[in-house]
XYZ file of N, CA, C and O in Angstrom:
608
model
N -0.314 7.284 16.591
C 0.570 6.427 15.843
C 1.856 6.230 16.646
O 2.424 7.191 17.137
N 2.266 4.983 16.765
C 3.455 4.675 17.564
C 4.744 5.065 16.848
O 5.658 5.601 17.465
N 4.845 4.777 15.560
C 6.052 5.056 14.790
C 5.673 5.064 13.316
O 4.757 4.351 12.903
N 6.376 5.862 12.543
C 6.141 5.857 11.105
C 6.325 4.432 10.587
O 7.171 3.685 11.066
N 5.490 4.082 9.594
C 5.399 2.693 9.167
C 5.307 2.593 7.651
O 4.640 3.408 7.019
N 5.950 1.587 7.108
C 5.747 1.202 5.712
C 4.999 -0.119 5.724
O 5.435 -1.087 6.354
N 3.867 -0.139 5.051
C 3.056 -1.341 4.894
C 3.321 -1.848 3.480
O 2.883 -1.247 2.510
N 4.093 -2.918 3.381
C 4.533 -3.452 2.093
C 3.681 -4.656 1.728
O 3.743 -5.691 2.379
N 2.880 -4.501 0.675
C 2.075 -5.602 0.155
C 2.938 -6.309 -0.886
O 3.246 -5.741 -1.921
N 3.356 -7.532 -0.569
C 4.293 -8.192 -1.460
C 3.785 -9.556 -1.890
O 2.976 -10.181 -1.222
N 4.270 -9.981 -3.044
C 3.874 -11.267 -3.587
C 4.349 -11.417 -5.015
O 4.997 -10.530 -5.573
N 4.011 -12.539 -5.609
C 4.424 -12.844 -6.971
C 3.716 -11.945 -7.981
O 2.671 -11.343 -7.681
N 4.289 -11.870 -9.161
C 3.695 -11.078 -10.247
C 2.297 -11.606 -10.567
O 2.048 -12.810 -10.537
N 1.378 -10.692 -10.849
C 0.036 -11.076 -11.250
C -0.837 -11.576 -10.118
O -1.889 -12.175 -10.363
N -0.450 -11.322 -8.870
C -1.192 -11.842 -7.725
C -2.240 -10.909 -7.150
O -2.805 -11.212 -6.103
N -2.488 -9.766 -7.773
C -3.541 -8.873 -7.300
C -3.085 -7.794 -6.332
O -3.912 -7.132 -5.708
N -1.784 -7.579 -6.210
C -1.275 -6.567 -5.273
C -1.738 -5.166 -5.661
O -2.262 -4.427 -4.829
N -1.545 -4.815 -6.916
C -1.941 -3.474 -7.368
C -3.444 -3.277 -7.245
O -3.902 -2.224 -6.794
N -4.206 -4.276 -7.639
C -5.660 -4.181 -7.519
C -6.105 -4.005 -6.082
O -7.013 -3.220 -5.792
N -5.467 -4.716 -5.175
C -5.795 -4.591 -3.754
C -5.483 -3.186 -3.252
O -6.289 -2.572 -2.542
N -4.328 -2.640 -3.635
C -3.962 -1.296 -3.181
C -4.895 -0.251 -3.773
O -5.278 0.704 -3.084
N -5.300 -0.417 -5.014
C -6.252 0.531 -5.611
C -7.582 0.530 -4.852
O -8.159 1.589 -4.595
N -8.063 -0.651 -4.489
C -9.308 -0.735 -3.716
C -9.080 -0.190 -2.308
O -9.948 0.515 -1.769
N -7.941 -0.474 -1.716
C -7.627 0.052 -0.390
C -7.670 1.577 -0.394
O -8.197 2.187 0.540
N -7.150 2.199 -1.426
C -7.211 3.667 -1.539
C -8.663 4.135 -1.488
O -9.003 5.089 -0.787
N -9.535 3.477 -2.227
C -10.955 3.844 -2.232
C -11.563 3.677 -0.836
O -12.352 4.508 -0.379
N -11.196 2.592 -0.161
C -11.688 2.361 1.201
C -11.215 3.450 2.160
O -11.987 3.913 3.009
N -9.967 3.877 2.034
C -9.452 4.935 2.905
C -10.144 6.259 2.636
O -10.457 7.002 3.578
N -10.408 6.552 1.384
C -11.159 7.778 1.052
C -12.537 7.731 1.698
O -12.987 8.709 2.305
N -13.203 6.583 1.595
C -14.542 6.445 2.180
C -14.512 6.568 3.702
O -15.360 7.220 4.302
N -13.522 5.970 4.342
C -13.457 5.971 5.805
C -13.006 7.305 6.394
O -13.479 7.694 7.455
N -12.080 7.986 5.731
C -11.427 9.130 6.375
C -11.628 10.474 5.691
O -11.401 11.502 6.305
N -12.031 10.492 4.437
C -12.072 11.758 3.706
C -13.494 12.132 3.298
O -13.926 13.255 3.501
N -14.235 11.200 2.716
C -15.575 11.486 2.217
C -16.438 10.247 2.406
O -16.405 9.333 1.586
N -17.233 10.237 3.469
C -18.032 9.049 3.780
C -19.095 8.769 2.717
O -19.620 7.658 2.661
N -19.389 9.744 1.862
C -20.356 9.534 0.793
C -19.707 8.937 -0.459
O -20.388 8.592 -1.422
N -18.384 8.801 -0.448
C -17.653 8.267 -1.603
C -18.042 6.815 -1.841
O -18.113 6.013 -0.903
N -18.311 6.473 -3.072
C -18.605 5.090 -3.435
C -17.737 4.704 -4.634
O -17.245 5.564 -5.359
N -17.574 3.427 -4.826
C -16.845 2.922 -5.985
C -17.456 1.604 -6.389
O -18.144 0.947 -5.612
N -17.243 1.224 -7.629
C -17.729 -0.056 -8.126
C -16.550 -0.832 -8.699
O -15.597 -0.247 -9.220
N -16.641 -2.135 -8.569
C -15.606 -3.006 -9.118
C -16.050 -3.555 -10.458
O -17.239 -3.755 -10.665
N -15.165 -3.785 -11.360
C -13.730 -3.548 -11.229
C -13.398 -2.068 -11.398
O -14.081 -1.343 -12.124
N -12.360 -1.634 -10.708
C -11.851 -0.275 -10.875
C -11.147 -0.184 -12.224
O -10.720 -1.193 -12.779
N -10.988 1.025 -12.749
C -10.240 1.160 -14.002
C -8.818 0.631 -13.839
O -8.228 0.736 -12.762
N -8.298 0.061 -14.906
C -6.916 -0.446 -14.863
C -5.945 0.713 -14.732
O -6.233 1.838 -15.129
N -4.798 0.417 -14.192
C -3.759 1.419 -14.076
C -3.218 1.496 -12.667
O -3.903 1.157 -11.700
N -1.992 1.927 -12.573
C -1.333 2.070 -11.287
C -1.708 3.405 -10.662
O -2.105 4.340 -11.357
N -1.603 3.486 -9.349
C -1.882 4.742 -8.656
C -0.705 5.121 -7.770
O 0.021 4.270 -7.274
N -0.533 6.402 -7.622
C 0.351 6.952 -6.601
C -0.360 8.177 -6.073
O -0.809 9.032 -6.830
N -0.543 8.241 -4.761
C -1.358 9.284 -4.169
C -0.883 9.534 -2.741
O -0.214 8.700 -2.133
N -1.235 10.685 -2.230
C -0.978 11.033 -0.839
C -2.295 11.515 -0.249
O -2.916 12.436 -0.793
N -2.740 10.888 0.828
C -3.995 11.226 1.494
C -3.707 11.681 2.918
O -2.666 11.358 3.487
N -4.653 12.387 3.500
C -4.609 12.708 4.924
C -5.707 11.915 5.605
O -6.887 12.078 5.288
N -5.325 11.046 6.526
C -6.257 10.183 7.242
C -6.019 10.365 8.740
O -4.900 10.121 9.219
N -7.031 10.796 9.454
C -6.931 11.046 10.892
C -5.800 12.014 11.230
O -5.158 11.907 12.278
N -5.513 12.918 10.316
C -4.454 13.898 10.520
C -3.056 13.397 10.170
O -2.085 14.137 10.313
N -2.953 12.164 9.708
C -1.673 11.586 9.312
C -1.549 11.575 7.792
O -2.541 11.403 7.081
N -0.332 11.731 7.304
C -0.068 11.709 5.869
C 0.212 10.274 5.442
O 1.105 9.616 5.985
N -0.582 9.799 4.466
C -0.504 8.415 4.008
C -0.170 8.412 2.522
O -0.938 8.912 1.704
N 0.988 7.851 2.176
C 1.377 7.684 0.782
C 0.944 6.322 0.283
O 1.054 5.331 1.004
N 0.425 6.285 -0.943
C -0.091 5.035 -1.504
C 0.514 4.842 -2.892
O 0.368 5.702 -3.759
N 1.163 3.718 -3.083
C 1.832 3.395 -4.352
C 1.505 1.962 -4.745
O 1.798 1.031 -3.997
N 0.884 1.776 -5.926
C 0.515 0.418 -6.333
C 1.541 -0.234 -7.254
O 1.540 -1.447 -7.417
N 2.438 0.544 -7.846
C 3.452 -0.020 -8.736
C 4.544 -0.669 -7.895
O 5.046 -0.048 -6.961
N 4.915 -1.891 -8.220
C 5.938 -2.551 -7.431
C 6.807 -3.496 -8.226
O 7.547 -4.281 -7.651
N 6.709 -3.415 -9.555
C 7.423 -4.378 -10.382
C 8.873 -3.999 -10.648
O 9.757 -4.838 -10.548
N 9.105 -2.751 -11.011
C 10.443 -2.347 -11.436
C 10.808 -1.022 -10.796
O 10.115 -0.025 -10.984
N 11.895 -0.980 -10.058
C 12.289 0.199 -9.303
C 12.583 1.391 -10.195
O 12.230 2.520 -9.865
N 13.215 1.173 -11.325
C 13.659 2.293 -12.163
C 12.689 2.603 -13.287
O 12.939 3.506 -14.080
N 11.571 1.904 -13.379
C 10.593 2.159 -14.438
C 9.559 3.169 -13.972
O 9.064 3.094 -12.857
N 9.272 4.117 -14.807
C 8.181 5.051 -14.537
C 8.365 5.923 -13.318
O 7.394 6.418 -12.761
N 9.589 6.106 -12.848
C 9.843 7.008 -11.734
C 9.535 6.445 -10.360
O 9.446 7.196 -9.391
N 9.395 5.125 -10.237
C 9.040 4.530 -8.937
C 10.087 4.832 -7.869
O 9.736 5.174 -6.740
N 11.349 4.718 -8.192
C 12.420 5.008 -7.231
C 12.238 6.394 -6.627
O 12.263 6.569 -5.403
N 12.018 7.392 -7.476
C 11.859 8.769 -6.999
C 10.579 8.943 -6.189
O 10.576 9.643 -5.176
N 9.484 8.304 -6.614
C 8.233 8.426 -5.862
C 8.354 7.810 -4.474
O 7.880 8.392 -3.494
N 8.984 6.642 -4.379
C 9.170 6.028 -3.058
C 9.991 6.942 -2.153
O 9.663 7.120 -0.978
N 11.057 7.525 -2.690
C 11.857 8.464 -1.902
C 11.038 9.689 -1.511
O 11.141 10.179 -0.383
N 10.215 10.188 -2.440
C 9.412 11.392 -2.177
C 8.396 11.186 -1.058
O 8.082 12.131 -0.331
N 7.859 9.975 -0.923
C 6.894 9.749 0.161
C 7.540 10.067 1.512
O 6.870 10.542 2.432
N 8.833 9.849 1.637
C 9.550 10.125 2.883
C 10.119 11.533 2.883
O 9.860 12.332 3.784
N 10.887 11.862 1.853
C 11.665 13.097 1.863
C 10.847 14.340 1.523
O 11.089 15.415 2.067
N 9.888 14.216 0.631
C 9.102 15.382 0.208
C 7.786 15.508 0.967
O 7.405 16.581 1.402
N 7.085 14.373 1.109
C 5.753 14.400 1.728
C 5.792 14.111 3.223
O 4.792 14.316 3.912
N 6.899 13.591 3.725
C 7.034 13.250 5.140
C 5.884 12.355 5.603
O 5.244 12.607 6.643
N 5.607 11.311 4.833
C 4.473 10.431 5.124
C 4.670 9.706 6.459
O 5.763 9.241 6.782
N 3.585 9.623 7.193
C 3.569 8.858 8.434
C 3.394 7.373 8.153
O 3.908 6.524 8.882
N 2.646 7.073 7.100
C 2.396 5.702 6.684
C 2.546 5.643 5.175
O 2.020 6.496 4.464
N 3.274 4.651 4.701
C 3.417 4.422 3.265
C 2.895 3.030 2.972
O 3.309 2.058 3.612
N 1.979 2.945 2.028
C 1.422 1.673 1.591
C 1.950 1.449 0.179
O 1.728 2.286 -0.704
N 2.661 0.339 -0.025
C 3.263 0.119 -1.337
C 3.308 -1.364 -1.660
O 3.144 -2.211 -0.789
N 3.540 -1.644 -2.942
C 3.593 -3.020 -3.432
C 5.007 -3.367 -3.850
O 5.806 -2.497 -4.193
N 5.302 -4.646 -3.808
C 6.539 -5.141 -4.404
C 6.388 -6.632 -4.663
O 5.543 -7.292 -4.069
N 7.217 -7.108 -5.536
C 7.326 -8.554 -5.685
C 8.085 -9.076 -4.477
O 8.613 -8.306 -3.679
N 8.161 -10.390 -4.350
C 8.733 -10.982 -3.143
C 10.193 -10.576 -2.964
O 10.575 -10.070 -1.922
N 11.003 -10.782 -3.950
C 12.429 -10.432 -3.839
C 12.860 -9.754 -5.129
O 13.271 -10.419 -6.079
N 12.768 -8.447 -5.146
C 13.251 -7.699 -6.294
C 13.878 -6.408 -5.799
O 13.961 -6.158 -4.598
N 14.320 -5.579 -6.730
C 14.986 -4.348 -6.325
C 14.037 -3.396 -5.608
O 14.455 -2.624 -4.757
N 12.741 -3.469 -5.905
C 11.760 -2.632 -5.196
C 11.705 -3.047 -3.731
O 11.762 -2.205 -2.830
N 11.613 -4.343 -3.478
C 11.565 -4.835 -2.105
C 12.824 -4.438 -1.331
O 12.747 -3.997 -0.176
N 13.978 -4.573 -1.967
C 15.229 -4.192 -1.307
C 15.276 -2.687 -1.024
O 15.743 -2.259 0.033
N 14.758 -1.868 -1.948
C 14.764 -0.420 -1.733
C 13.803 -0.023 -0.605
O 14.100 0.864 0.194
N 12.664 -0.690 -0.521
C 11.708 -0.429 0.561
C 12.371 -0.744 1.906
O 12.251 0.034 2.859
N 13.055 -1.862 1.989
C 13.770 -2.209 3.223
C 14.848 -1.176 3.540
O 14.999 -0.768 4.704
N 15.581 -0.723 2.526
C 16.602 0.303 2.718
C 15.978 1.589 3.265
O 16.490 2.186 4.223
N 14.864 2.023 2.668
C 14.205 3.253 3.129
C 13.730 3.105 4.573
O 13.881 4.028 5.376
N 13.140 1.968 4.897
C 12.643 1.751 6.261
C 13.782 1.842 7.272
O 13.661 2.541 8.287
N 14.875 1.173 6.989
C 15.998 1.163 7.938
C 16.707 2.513 7.991
O 17.097 2.960 9.069
N 16.857 3.160 6.861
C 17.568 4.438 6.806
C 16.795 5.561 7.499
O 17.384 6.420 8.144
N 15.457 5.532 7.380
C 14.634 6.637 7.884
C 13.819 6.259 9.117
O 12.871 6.965 9.480
N 14.163 5.140 9.757
C 13.541 4.713 11.008
C 12.029 4.490 10.894
O 11.258 4.923 11.752
N 11.622 3.829 9.832
C 10.230 3.407 9.671
C 10.119 1.943 10.087
O 11.035 1.150 9.816
N 9.006 1.584 10.706
C 8.720 0.168 10.898
C 8.348 -0.398 9.530
O 7.742 0.299 8.715
N 8.667 -1.650 9.298
C 8.313 -2.295 8.032
C 7.434 -3.498 8.336
O 7.848 -4.419 9.045
N 6.226 -3.462 7.820
C 5.274 -4.551 7.998
C 4.953 -5.118 6.625
O 4.400 -4.421 5.774
N 5.332 -6.377 6.410
C 5.085 -7.033 5.125
C 3.808 -7.850 5.236
O 3.643 -8.644 6.164
N 2.911 -7.628 4.286
C 1.636 -8.336 4.265
C 1.393 -8.871 2.856
O 2.037 -8.447 1.899
N 0.466 -9.788 2.748
C 0.051 -10.290 1.441
C -1.460 -10.132 1.319
O -2.164 -9.976 2.315
N -1.911 -10.168 0.096
C -3.346 -10.143 -0.158
C -3.823 -11.573 -0.390
O -3.023 -12.483 -0.571
N -5.137 -11.738 -0.350
C -5.707 -13.049 -0.627
C -5.606 -13.305 -2.128
O -5.861 -12.420 -2.930
N -5.235 -14.521 -2.489
C -5.149 -14.853 -3.905
C -5.388 -16.340 -4.093
O -5.139 -17.143 -3.194
N -5.868 -16.674 -5.265
C -6.093 -18.066 -5.599
C -6.056 -18.217 -7.113
O -6.511 -17.340 -7.843
N -5.521 -19.312 -7.560
C -5.548 -19.625 -8.987
C -6.643 -20.633 -9.297
O -6.812 -21.036 -10.431
N -7.371 -21.010 -8.273
C -8.410 -22.026 -8.429
C -9.790 -21.392 -8.523
O -10.155 -20.574 -7.684
N -10.594 -21.766 -9.517
C -11.992 -21.322 -9.525
C -12.691 -21.940 -8.325
O -12.245 -22.976 -7.842
N -13.737 -21.406 -7.808
C -14.564 -20.333 -8.343
C -14.200 -18.949 -7.808
O -15.016 -18.037 -7.883
N -13.005 -18.742 -7.254
C -12.638 -17.445 -6.712
C -12.430 -16.429 -7.829
O -11.824 -16.739 -8.851
N -12.920 -15.226 -7.591
C -12.725 -14.111 -8.515
C -11.716 -13.173 -7.853
O -11.931 -12.743 -6.716
N -10.619 -12.859 -8.543
C -9.547 -12.080 -7.923
C -10.033 -10.726 -7.431
O -9.618 -10.264 -6.377
N -10.938 -10.062 -8.159
C -11.453 -8.773 -7.682
C -12.160 -8.915 -6.336
O -12.052 -8.036 -5.481
N -12.890 -10.012 -6.147
C -13.564 -10.241 -4.865
C -12.536 -10.460 -3.754
O -12.675 -9.935 -2.642
N -11.489 -11.225 -4.055
C -10.435 -11.445 -3.068
C -9.687 -10.147 -2.777
O -9.334 -9.873 -1.626
N -9.445 -9.339 -3.817
C -8.778 -8.050 -3.622
C -9.600 -7.145 -2.720
O -9.057 -6.455 -1.852
N -10.923 -7.133 -2.917
C -11.770 -6.276 -2.090
C -11.754 -6.735 -0.633
O -11.640 -5.917 0.278
N -11.839 -8.038 -0.409
C -11.770 -8.551 0.969
C -10.423 -8.198 1.597
O -10.359 -7.765 2.755
N -9.349 -8.342 0.836
C -8.013 -7.981 1.338
C -7.951 -6.502 1.673
O -7.415 -6.112 2.723
N -8.472 -5.669 0.794
C -8.424 -4.214 0.994
C -9.193 -3.803 2.247
O -8.739 -2.943 3.006
N -10.336 -4.400 2.472
C -11.134 -4.067 3.660
C -10.367 -4.470 4.924
O -10.300 -3.705 5.893
N -9.753 -5.636 4.917
C -8.974 -6.070 6.081
C -7.728 -5.207 6.265
O -7.360 -4.884 7.401
N -7.101 -4.798 5.168
C -5.950 -3.905 5.277
C -6.364 -2.520 5.764
O -5.613 -1.878 6.510
N -7.551 -2.059 5.388
C -8.046 -0.771 5.891
C -8.228 -0.834 7.408
O -7.944 0.143 8.117
N -8.678 -1.976 7.911
C -8.776 -2.152 9.363
C -7.390 -2.108 10.004
O -7.203 -1.498 11.064
N -6.412 -2.735 9.363
C -5.042 -2.714 9.849
C -4.487 -1.289 9.841
O -3.852 -0.847 10.804
N -4.742 -0.560 8.765
C -4.309 0.839 8.675
C -4.903 1.635 9.827
O -4.208 2.435 10.478
N -6.160 1.428 10.125
C -6.798 2.142 11.234
C -6.093 1.834 12.557
O -5.869 2.734 13.365
N -5.738 0.579 12.774
C -5.040 0.213 14.004
C -3.653 0.847 14.068
O -3.197 1.242 15.150
N -2.983 0.973 12.929
C -1.676 1.628 12.894
C -1.839 3.119 13.193
O -1.132 3.673 14.024
N -2.800 3.760 12.525
C -2.990 5.209 12.694
C -3.429 5.559 14.111
O -3.030 6.605 14.642
N -4.244 4.717 14.720
C -4.733 5.024 16.071
C -3.783 4.559 17.167
O -4.053 4.746 18.354
N -2.674 3.937 16.777
C -1.660 3.555 17.748
C -1.898 2.230 18.441
O -1.209 1.901 19.413
N -2.856 1.446 17.971
C -3.092 0.130 18.570
C -1.982 -0.853 18.215
O -1.687 -1.774 18.974
N -1.414 -0.672 17.039
C -0.310 -1.542 16.578
C 0.905 -0.661 16.349
O 0.838 0.359 15.722
């Protein structure tokens, strides 16, 4: 890994960010922790916050990104750096909100690279958001691998 990194999945409300991160977590478990792990879509509803070890690196995963002070998100984002010493943090935020500003503050204050990405989304049929979320998660898992192995 070249430098500690925050991978910020950002976009408008209701755009599938949390769903994409939840699927990405499952993909990382399958790739790095338990190759026999399987999952089916749709995943259960709900936000996740987790810390995984992937290729010997500590990866924090947070799907909540709507409100910085709701449900302890502010403290969890800080903990990924200060308590868990995460090498990579994967988190969600809306485009311009207090969560996005806090993520930028953490990146600059603690010398993390900040990479902002979006997931695939469409409001037009025949696309199914879960299918787009899964495709996004698989592509983001490839990106995570490139970050962890030092290619990016």
